[in-house]
Tab-separated table of C-alpha atoms and ligand atoms in Angstrom:
chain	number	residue	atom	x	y	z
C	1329	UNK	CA	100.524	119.223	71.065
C	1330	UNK	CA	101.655	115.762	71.062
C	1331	UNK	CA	98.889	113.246	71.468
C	1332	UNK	CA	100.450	110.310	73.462
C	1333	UNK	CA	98.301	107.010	72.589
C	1334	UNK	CA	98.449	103.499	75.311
C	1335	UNK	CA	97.043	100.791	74.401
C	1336	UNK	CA	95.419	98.716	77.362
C	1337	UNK	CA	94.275	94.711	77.466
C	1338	UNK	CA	90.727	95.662	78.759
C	1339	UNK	CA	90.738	91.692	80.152
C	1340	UNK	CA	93.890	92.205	82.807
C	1341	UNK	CA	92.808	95.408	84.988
C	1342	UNK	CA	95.849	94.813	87.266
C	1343	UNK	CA	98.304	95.354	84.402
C	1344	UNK	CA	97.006	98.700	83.338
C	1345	UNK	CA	96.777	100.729	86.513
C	1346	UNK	CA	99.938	102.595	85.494
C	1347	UNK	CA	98.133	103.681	82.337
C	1348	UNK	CA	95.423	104.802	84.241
C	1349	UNK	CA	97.295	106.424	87.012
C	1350	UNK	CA	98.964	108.699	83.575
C	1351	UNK	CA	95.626	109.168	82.055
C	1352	UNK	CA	94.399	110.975	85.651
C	1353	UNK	CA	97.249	113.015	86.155
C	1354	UNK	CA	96.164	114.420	82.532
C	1355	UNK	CA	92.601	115.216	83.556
C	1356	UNK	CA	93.688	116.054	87.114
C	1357	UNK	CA	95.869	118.717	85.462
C	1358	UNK	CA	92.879	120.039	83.115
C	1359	UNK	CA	93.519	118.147	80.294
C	1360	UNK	CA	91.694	115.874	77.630
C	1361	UNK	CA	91.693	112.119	77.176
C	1362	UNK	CA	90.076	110.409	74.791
C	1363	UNK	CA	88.917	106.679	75.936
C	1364	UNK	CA	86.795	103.597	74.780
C	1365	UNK	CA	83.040	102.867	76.448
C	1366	UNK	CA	81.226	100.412	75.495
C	1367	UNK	CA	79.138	102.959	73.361
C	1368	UNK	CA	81.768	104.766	71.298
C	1369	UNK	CA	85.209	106.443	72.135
C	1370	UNK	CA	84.241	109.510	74.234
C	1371	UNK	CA	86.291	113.199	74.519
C	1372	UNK	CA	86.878	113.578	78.479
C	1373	UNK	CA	87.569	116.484	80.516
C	1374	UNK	CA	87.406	117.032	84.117
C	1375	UNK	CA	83.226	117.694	83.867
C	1376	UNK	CA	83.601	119.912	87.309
C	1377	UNK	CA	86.522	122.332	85.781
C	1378	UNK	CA	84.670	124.366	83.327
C	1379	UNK	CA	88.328	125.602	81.562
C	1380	UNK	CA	89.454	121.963	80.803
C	1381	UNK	CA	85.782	121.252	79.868
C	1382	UNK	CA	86.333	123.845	77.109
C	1383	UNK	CA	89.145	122.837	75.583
C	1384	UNK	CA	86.712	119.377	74.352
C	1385	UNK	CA	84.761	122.002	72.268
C	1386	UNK	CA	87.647	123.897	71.173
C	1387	UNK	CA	89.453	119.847	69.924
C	1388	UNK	CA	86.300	119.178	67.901
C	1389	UNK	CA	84.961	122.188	66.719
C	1390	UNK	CA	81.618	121.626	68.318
C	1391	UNK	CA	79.191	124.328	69.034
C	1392	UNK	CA	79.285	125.376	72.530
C	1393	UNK	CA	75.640	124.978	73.106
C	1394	UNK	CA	75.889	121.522	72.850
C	1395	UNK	CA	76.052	119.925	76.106
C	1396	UNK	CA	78.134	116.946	76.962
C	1397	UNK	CA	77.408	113.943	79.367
C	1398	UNK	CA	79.472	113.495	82.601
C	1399	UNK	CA	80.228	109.851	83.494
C	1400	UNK	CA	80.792	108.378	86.649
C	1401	UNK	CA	82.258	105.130	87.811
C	1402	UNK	CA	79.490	104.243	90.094
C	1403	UNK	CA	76.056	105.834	90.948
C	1404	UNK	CA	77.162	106.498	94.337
C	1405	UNK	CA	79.001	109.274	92.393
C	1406	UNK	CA	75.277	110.651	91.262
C	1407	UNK	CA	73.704	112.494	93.992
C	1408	UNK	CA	76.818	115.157	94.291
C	1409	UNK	CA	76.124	116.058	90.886
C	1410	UNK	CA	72.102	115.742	90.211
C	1411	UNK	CA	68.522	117.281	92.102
C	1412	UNK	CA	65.531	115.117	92.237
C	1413	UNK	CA	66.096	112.116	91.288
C	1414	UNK	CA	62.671	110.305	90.173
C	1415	UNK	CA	60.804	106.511	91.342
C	1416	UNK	CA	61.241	105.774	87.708
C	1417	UNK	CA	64.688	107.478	86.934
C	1418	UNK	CA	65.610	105.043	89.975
C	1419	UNK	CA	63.991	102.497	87.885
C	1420	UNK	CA	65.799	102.842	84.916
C	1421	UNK	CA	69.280	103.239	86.634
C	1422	UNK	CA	68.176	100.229	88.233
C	1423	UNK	CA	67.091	98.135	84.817
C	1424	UNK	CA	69.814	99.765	82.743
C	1425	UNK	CA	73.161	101.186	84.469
C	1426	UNK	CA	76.087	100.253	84.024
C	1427	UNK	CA	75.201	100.539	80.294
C	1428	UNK	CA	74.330	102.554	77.152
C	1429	UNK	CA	71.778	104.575	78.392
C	1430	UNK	CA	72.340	108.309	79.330
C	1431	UNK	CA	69.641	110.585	81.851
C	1432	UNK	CA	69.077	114.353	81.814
C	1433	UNK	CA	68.322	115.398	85.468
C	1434	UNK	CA	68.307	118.682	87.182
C	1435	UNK	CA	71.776	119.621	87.637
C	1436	UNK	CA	73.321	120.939	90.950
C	1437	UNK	CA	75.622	124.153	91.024
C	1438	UNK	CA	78.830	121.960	91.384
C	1439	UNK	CA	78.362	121.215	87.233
C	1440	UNK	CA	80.047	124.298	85.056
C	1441	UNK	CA	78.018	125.852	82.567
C	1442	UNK	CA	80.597	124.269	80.045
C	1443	UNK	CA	79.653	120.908	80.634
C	1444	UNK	CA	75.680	121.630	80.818
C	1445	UNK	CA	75.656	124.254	77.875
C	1446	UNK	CA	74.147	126.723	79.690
C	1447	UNK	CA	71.452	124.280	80.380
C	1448	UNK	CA	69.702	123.983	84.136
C	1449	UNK	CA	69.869	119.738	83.378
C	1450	UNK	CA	72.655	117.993	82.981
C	1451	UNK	CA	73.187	114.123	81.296
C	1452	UNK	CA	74.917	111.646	83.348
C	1453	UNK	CA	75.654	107.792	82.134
C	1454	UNK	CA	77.152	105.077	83.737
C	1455	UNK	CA	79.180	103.357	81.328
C	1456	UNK	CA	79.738	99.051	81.379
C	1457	UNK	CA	82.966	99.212	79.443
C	1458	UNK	CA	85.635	98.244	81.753
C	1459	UNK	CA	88.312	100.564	80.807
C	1460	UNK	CA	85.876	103.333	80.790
C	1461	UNK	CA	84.996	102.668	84.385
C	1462	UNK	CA	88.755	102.251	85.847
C	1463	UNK	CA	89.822	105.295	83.807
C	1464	UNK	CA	86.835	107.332	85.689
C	1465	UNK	CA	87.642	105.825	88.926
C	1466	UNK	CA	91.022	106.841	89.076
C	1467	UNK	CA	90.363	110.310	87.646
C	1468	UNK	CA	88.121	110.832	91.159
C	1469	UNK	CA	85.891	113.230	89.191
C	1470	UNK	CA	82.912	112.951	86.771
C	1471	UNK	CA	84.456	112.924	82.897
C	1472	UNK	CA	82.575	115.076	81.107
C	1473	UNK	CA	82.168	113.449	77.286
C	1474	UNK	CA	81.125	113.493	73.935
C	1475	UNK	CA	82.071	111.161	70.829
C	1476	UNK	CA	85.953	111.921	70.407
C	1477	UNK	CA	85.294	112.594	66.158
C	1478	UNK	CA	85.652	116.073	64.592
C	1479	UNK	CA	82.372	117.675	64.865
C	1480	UNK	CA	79.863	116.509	62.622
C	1481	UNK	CA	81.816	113.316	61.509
C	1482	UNK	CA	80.909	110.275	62.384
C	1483	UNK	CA	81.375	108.841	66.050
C	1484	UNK	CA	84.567	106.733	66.473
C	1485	UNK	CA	84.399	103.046	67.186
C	1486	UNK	CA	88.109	102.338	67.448
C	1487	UNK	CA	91.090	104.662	68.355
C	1488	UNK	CA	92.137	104.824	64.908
C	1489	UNK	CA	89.080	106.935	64.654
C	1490	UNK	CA	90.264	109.022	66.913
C	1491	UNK	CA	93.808	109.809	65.938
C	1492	UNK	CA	92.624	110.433	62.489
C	1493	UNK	CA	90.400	112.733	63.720
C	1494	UNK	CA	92.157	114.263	66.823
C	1495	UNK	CA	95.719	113.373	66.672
C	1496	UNK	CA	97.747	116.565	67.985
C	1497	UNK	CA	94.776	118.299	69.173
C	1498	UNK	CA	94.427	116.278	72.439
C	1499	UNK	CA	96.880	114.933	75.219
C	1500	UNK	CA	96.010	111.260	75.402
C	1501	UNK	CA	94.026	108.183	73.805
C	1502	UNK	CA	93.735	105.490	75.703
C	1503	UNK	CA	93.360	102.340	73.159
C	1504	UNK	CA	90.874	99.585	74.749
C	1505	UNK	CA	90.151	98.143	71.331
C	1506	UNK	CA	86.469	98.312	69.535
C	1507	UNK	CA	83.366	99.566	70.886
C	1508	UNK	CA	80.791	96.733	71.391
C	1509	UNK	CA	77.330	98.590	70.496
C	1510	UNK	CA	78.966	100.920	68.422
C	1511	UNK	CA	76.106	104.081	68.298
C	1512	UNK	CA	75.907	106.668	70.953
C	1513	UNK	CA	73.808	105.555	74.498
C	1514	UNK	CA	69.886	106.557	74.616
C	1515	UNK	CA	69.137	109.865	76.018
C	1516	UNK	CA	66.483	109.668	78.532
C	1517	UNK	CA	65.131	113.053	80.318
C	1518	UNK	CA	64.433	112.324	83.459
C	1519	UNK	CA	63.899	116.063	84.976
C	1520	UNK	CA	60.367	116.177	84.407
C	1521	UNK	CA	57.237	114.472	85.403
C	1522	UNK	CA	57.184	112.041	82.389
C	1523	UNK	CA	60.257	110.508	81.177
C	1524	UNK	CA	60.910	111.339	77.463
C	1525	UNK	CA	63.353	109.996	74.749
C	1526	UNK	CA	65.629	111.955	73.225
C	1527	UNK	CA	67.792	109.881	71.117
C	1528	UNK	CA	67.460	106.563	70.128
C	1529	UNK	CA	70.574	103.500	71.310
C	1530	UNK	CA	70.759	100.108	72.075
C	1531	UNK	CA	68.868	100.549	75.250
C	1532	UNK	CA	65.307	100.274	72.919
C	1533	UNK	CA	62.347	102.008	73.465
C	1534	UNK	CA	60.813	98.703	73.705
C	1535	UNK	CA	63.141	97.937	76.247
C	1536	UNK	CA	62.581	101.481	78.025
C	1537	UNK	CA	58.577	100.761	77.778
C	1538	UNK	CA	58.831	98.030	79.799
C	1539	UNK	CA	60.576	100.262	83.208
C	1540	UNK	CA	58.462	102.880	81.771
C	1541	UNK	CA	55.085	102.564	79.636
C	1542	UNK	CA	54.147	106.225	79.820
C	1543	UNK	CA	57.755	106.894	78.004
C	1544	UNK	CA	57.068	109.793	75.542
C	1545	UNK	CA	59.418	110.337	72.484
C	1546	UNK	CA	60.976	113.713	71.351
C	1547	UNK	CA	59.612	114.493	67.771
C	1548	UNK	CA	63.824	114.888	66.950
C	1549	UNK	CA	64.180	110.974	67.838
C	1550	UNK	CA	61.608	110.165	64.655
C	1551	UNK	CA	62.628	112.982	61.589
C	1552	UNK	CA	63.293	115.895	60.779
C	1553	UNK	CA	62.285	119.114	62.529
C	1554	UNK	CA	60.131	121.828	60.910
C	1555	UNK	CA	62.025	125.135	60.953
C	1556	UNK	CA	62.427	126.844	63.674
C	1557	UNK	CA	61.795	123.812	66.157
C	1558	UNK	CA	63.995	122.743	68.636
C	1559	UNK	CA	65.058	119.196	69.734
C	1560	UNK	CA	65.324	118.378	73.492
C	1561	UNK	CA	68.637	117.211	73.280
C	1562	UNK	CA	70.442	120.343	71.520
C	1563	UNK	CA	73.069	118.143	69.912
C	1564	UNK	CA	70.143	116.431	67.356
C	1565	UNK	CA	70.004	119.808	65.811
C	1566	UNK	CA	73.081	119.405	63.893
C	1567	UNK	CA	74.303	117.499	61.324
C	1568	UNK	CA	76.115	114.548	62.136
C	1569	UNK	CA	77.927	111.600	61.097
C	1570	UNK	CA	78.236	112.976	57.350
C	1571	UNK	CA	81.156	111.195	54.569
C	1572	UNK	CA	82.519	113.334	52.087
C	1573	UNK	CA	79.629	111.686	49.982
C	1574	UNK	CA	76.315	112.515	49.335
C	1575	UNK	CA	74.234	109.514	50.749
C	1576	UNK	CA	70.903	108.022	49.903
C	1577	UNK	CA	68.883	106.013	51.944
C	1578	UNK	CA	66.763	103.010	49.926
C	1579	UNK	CA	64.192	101.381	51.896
C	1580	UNK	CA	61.802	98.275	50.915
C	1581	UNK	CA	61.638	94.820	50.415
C	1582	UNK	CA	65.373	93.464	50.257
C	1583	UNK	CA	64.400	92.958	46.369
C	1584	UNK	CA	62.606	96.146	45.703
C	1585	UNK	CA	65.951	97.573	47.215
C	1586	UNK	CA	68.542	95.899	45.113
C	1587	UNK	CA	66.662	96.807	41.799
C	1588	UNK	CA	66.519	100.462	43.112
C	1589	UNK	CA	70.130	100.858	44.031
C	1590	UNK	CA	71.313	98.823	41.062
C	1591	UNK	CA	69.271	101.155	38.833
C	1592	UNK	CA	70.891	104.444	40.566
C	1593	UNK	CA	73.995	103.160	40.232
C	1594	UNK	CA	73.321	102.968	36.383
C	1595	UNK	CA	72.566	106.809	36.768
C	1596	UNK	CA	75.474	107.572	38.667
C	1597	UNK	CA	77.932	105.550	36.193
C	1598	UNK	CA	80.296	108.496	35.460
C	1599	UNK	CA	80.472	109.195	39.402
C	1600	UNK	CA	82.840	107.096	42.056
C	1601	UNK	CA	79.474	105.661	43.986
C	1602	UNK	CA	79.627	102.958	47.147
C	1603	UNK	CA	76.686	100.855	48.684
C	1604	UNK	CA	76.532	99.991	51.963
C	1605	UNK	CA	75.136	96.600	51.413
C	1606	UNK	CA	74.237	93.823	54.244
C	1607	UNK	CA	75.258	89.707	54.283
C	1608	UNK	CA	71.961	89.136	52.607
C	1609	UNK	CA	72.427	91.194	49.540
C	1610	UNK	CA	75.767	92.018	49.222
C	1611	UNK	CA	75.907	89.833	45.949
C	1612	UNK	CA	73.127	91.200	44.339
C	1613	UNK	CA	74.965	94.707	43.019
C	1614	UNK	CA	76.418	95.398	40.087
C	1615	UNK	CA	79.246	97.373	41.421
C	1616	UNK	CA	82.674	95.962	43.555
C	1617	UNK	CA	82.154	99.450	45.411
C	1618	UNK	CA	80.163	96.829	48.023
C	1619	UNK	CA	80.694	97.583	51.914
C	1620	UNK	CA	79.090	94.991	54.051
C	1621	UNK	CA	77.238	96.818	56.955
C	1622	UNK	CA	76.444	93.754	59.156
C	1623	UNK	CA	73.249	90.890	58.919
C	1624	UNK	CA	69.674	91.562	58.469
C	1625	UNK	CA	69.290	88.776	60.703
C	1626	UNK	CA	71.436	90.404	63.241
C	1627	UNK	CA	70.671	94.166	63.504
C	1628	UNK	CA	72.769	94.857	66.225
C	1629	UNK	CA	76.428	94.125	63.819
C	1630	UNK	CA	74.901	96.871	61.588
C	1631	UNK	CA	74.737	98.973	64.860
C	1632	UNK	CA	78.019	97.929	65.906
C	1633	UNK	CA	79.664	98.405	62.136
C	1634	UNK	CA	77.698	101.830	61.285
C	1635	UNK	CA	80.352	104.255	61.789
C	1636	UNK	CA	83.143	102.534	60.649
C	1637	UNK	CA	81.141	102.255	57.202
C	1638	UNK	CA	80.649	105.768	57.286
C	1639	UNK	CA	84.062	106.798	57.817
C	1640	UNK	CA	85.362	103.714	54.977
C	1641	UNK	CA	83.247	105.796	52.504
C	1642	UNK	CA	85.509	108.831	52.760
C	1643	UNK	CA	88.542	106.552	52.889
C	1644	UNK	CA	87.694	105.395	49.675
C	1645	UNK	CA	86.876	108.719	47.904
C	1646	UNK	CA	83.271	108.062	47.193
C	1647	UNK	CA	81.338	110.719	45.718
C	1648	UNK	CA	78.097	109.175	45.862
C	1649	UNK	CA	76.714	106.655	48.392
C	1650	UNK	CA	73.809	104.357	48.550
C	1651	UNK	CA	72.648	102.471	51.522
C	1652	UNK	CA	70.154	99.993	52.350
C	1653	UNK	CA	67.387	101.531	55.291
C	1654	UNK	CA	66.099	99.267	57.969
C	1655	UNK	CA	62.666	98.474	59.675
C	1656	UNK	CA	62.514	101.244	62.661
C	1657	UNK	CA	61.770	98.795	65.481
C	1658	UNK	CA	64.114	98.030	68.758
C	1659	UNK	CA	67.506	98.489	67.241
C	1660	UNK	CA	66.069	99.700	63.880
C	1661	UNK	CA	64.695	102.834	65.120
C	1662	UNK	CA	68.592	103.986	66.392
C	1663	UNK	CA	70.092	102.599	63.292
C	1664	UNK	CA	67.526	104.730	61.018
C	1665	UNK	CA	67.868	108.008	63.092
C	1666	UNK	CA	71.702	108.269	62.927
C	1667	UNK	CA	71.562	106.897	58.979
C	1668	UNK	CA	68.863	109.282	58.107
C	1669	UNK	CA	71.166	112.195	59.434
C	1670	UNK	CA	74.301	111.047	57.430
C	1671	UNK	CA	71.677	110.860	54.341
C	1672	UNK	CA	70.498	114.513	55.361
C	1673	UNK	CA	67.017	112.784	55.705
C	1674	UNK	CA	67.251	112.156	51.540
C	1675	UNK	CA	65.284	108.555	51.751
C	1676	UNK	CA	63.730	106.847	48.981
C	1677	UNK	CA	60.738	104.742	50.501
C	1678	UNK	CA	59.594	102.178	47.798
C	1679	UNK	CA	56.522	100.355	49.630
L	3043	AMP	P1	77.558	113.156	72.048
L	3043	AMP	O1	77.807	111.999	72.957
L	3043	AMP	O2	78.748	113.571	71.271
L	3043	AMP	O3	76.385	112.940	71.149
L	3043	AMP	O4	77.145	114.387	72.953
L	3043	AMP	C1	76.245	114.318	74.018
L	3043	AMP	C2	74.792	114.393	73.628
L	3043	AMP	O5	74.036	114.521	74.829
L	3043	AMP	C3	74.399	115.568	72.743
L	3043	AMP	O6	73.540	115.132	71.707
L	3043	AMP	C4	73.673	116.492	73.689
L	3043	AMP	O7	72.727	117.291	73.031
L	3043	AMP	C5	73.051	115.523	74.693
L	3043	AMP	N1	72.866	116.176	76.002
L	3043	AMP	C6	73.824	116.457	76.901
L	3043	AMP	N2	73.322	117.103	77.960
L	3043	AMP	C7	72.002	117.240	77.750
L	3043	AMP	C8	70.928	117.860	78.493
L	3043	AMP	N3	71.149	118.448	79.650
L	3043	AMP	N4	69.692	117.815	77.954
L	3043	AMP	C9	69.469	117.214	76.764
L	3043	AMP	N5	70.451	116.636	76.017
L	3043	AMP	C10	71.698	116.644	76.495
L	3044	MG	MG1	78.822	113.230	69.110
């Protein structure tokens, strides 16, 4: 298959309707376009045609019980898809949509097993991006989505990701430039009486306590699960966002850290080893194998630059990877869960 890739200016909307006019005649005819949110790029299928909605697993290699999330283009387009919606799931669309936050309602029949993986709920987000919101709009259906990467590779932030991952296994990319938060929305369920977090994204639980105080938070959100238990959301079950490398998490004071890595390094001297360093300490190793992750002081650029670190660490062949860990607070606590599960939870805590 030959995977056709348009670039769009996501600041002039009038110049691009032709692109998006092509990119709906592909899902319109049951096929798969790949397409920038605001989030990260996202796979997307017609969510209410279970046969194109297959093909997304089929591109990625992802296990089919791993549901995806249908996006809409406004949340008019909701109540055709969802059953009881709750006071504070109206809340929380209210506080937080258009934007990176995702909720798991009970679905109605109209949504293919495909795009709930066999589940009775079914995720819906309303993205902010732009582009993501005039490519939905013109499809005239819900695009049913997951990160466009290879499954279990990190999530793409540009649509160079994507090619390099996808390129011939998919009809179209449309190319709206870089993602702005960078990690995958929060996953709030919604279905039940309490609303519960099941991943962790920019939208913080901080920020979700304050719609929501009684908020609980999936065990999956916070480490790893014993054998035999089962996350909420069935895609935390896997392992994700893994380099090539094996990867170590460090975590303590910024000094504590630098010693430790440094010292690892010394170890590791006859192996190709990387550290995924921040502004603050990027000076302090005694390697050039540095890769600047973003600024203590401004958590949400490591957010924004995770993946793309990730994926720089196969580019450059590394074997062996060390990387600095982060408080778990507000943006810390998203940062650590999808780091933790590129480390395989292997974290050295040195307070
Ligand atoms: P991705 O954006 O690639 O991470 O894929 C969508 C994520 O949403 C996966 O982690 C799924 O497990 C999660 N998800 C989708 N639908 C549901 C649902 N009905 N209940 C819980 N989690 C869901
Ligand atoms: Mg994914």
């Amino acid at each position: 298959m030959k995977t056709t890739i348009l670039t769009v200016d996501p600041t002039n909307t009038q110049l691009n309707n032709e692109i998006y006019a092509k990119a709906a005649e592909v899902i319109n005819t049951g096929g798969l376009v790949a397409f920038p949110t605001e989030t990260v790029y996202g796979l997307g299928a017609n969510a209410l045609d279970g046969t194109a909605v297959k093909k997304i697993y089929e591109a990625k290699g992802r296990p089919s019980d791993n549901p995806l999330i249908a996006h809409i283009s406004d949340i008019s387009e909701l109540y055709a898809l969802v059953k009881d919606i709750s006071p504070v799931a109206q809340k929380l669309m209210k506080a937080f949509w258009p934007g990176p936050m995702t909720l798991v309602f009970k679905k109605k029949d109209i949504i293919p097993k495909e795009t709930s993986g066999g589940l009775d709920t079914v995720a819906v987000r309303f993205p902010e991006n732009r582009v993501a919101q005039h490519f939905i709009a013109a499809c005239g259906v819900p695009i049913a989505a997951p990160s466009a990467n290879t499954s279990g590779k990190p999530s793409p932030t540009r649509a160079s990701h994507v090619e390099f991952d996808l390129d011939g296994k998919i009809d179209m990319i449309i190319d709206g430039g870089h993602c702005e938060f960078g990690l995958e929305s929060t996953i709030v369920d919604v279905s039940g009486d309490v609303p519960c977090l099941l991943r962790p994204g920019s939208v913080t639980l901080e920020m979700l306590k304050e719609i929501a105080p009684d908020i609980t938070v999936d065990k999956a959100v916070l480490g790893k699960l014993n054998e035999g238990e089962r996350p909420k959301a069935p895609g935390m079950k896997y392992t994700h966002y893994s380099p090539d490398a094996n990867v170590t998490i460090v975590r303590g004071s910024v000094d504590k850290t630098v010693k430790e890595i440094n010292s690892l390094l010394e170890e590791h001297k006859n192996e190709n080893c990387g550290v995924i360093a921040t502004e603050e300490t990027k000076d302090g190793y005694n390697t050039k194998n540095v890769l600047v992750i973003g600024s203590r002081k401004h958590p949400e650029t490591i957010a924004a630059n995770l993946f793309k670190m990730l994926r720089k660490c196969d580019y450059y062949g590394y074997k062996v990877v060390f990387v600095e860990g982060f408080p778990e607070s507000e943006i810390g606590l998203a940062i650590m869960n999808r780091l933790k599960k590129a480390a395989g939870y292997n974290i050295i805590e040195l307070n």
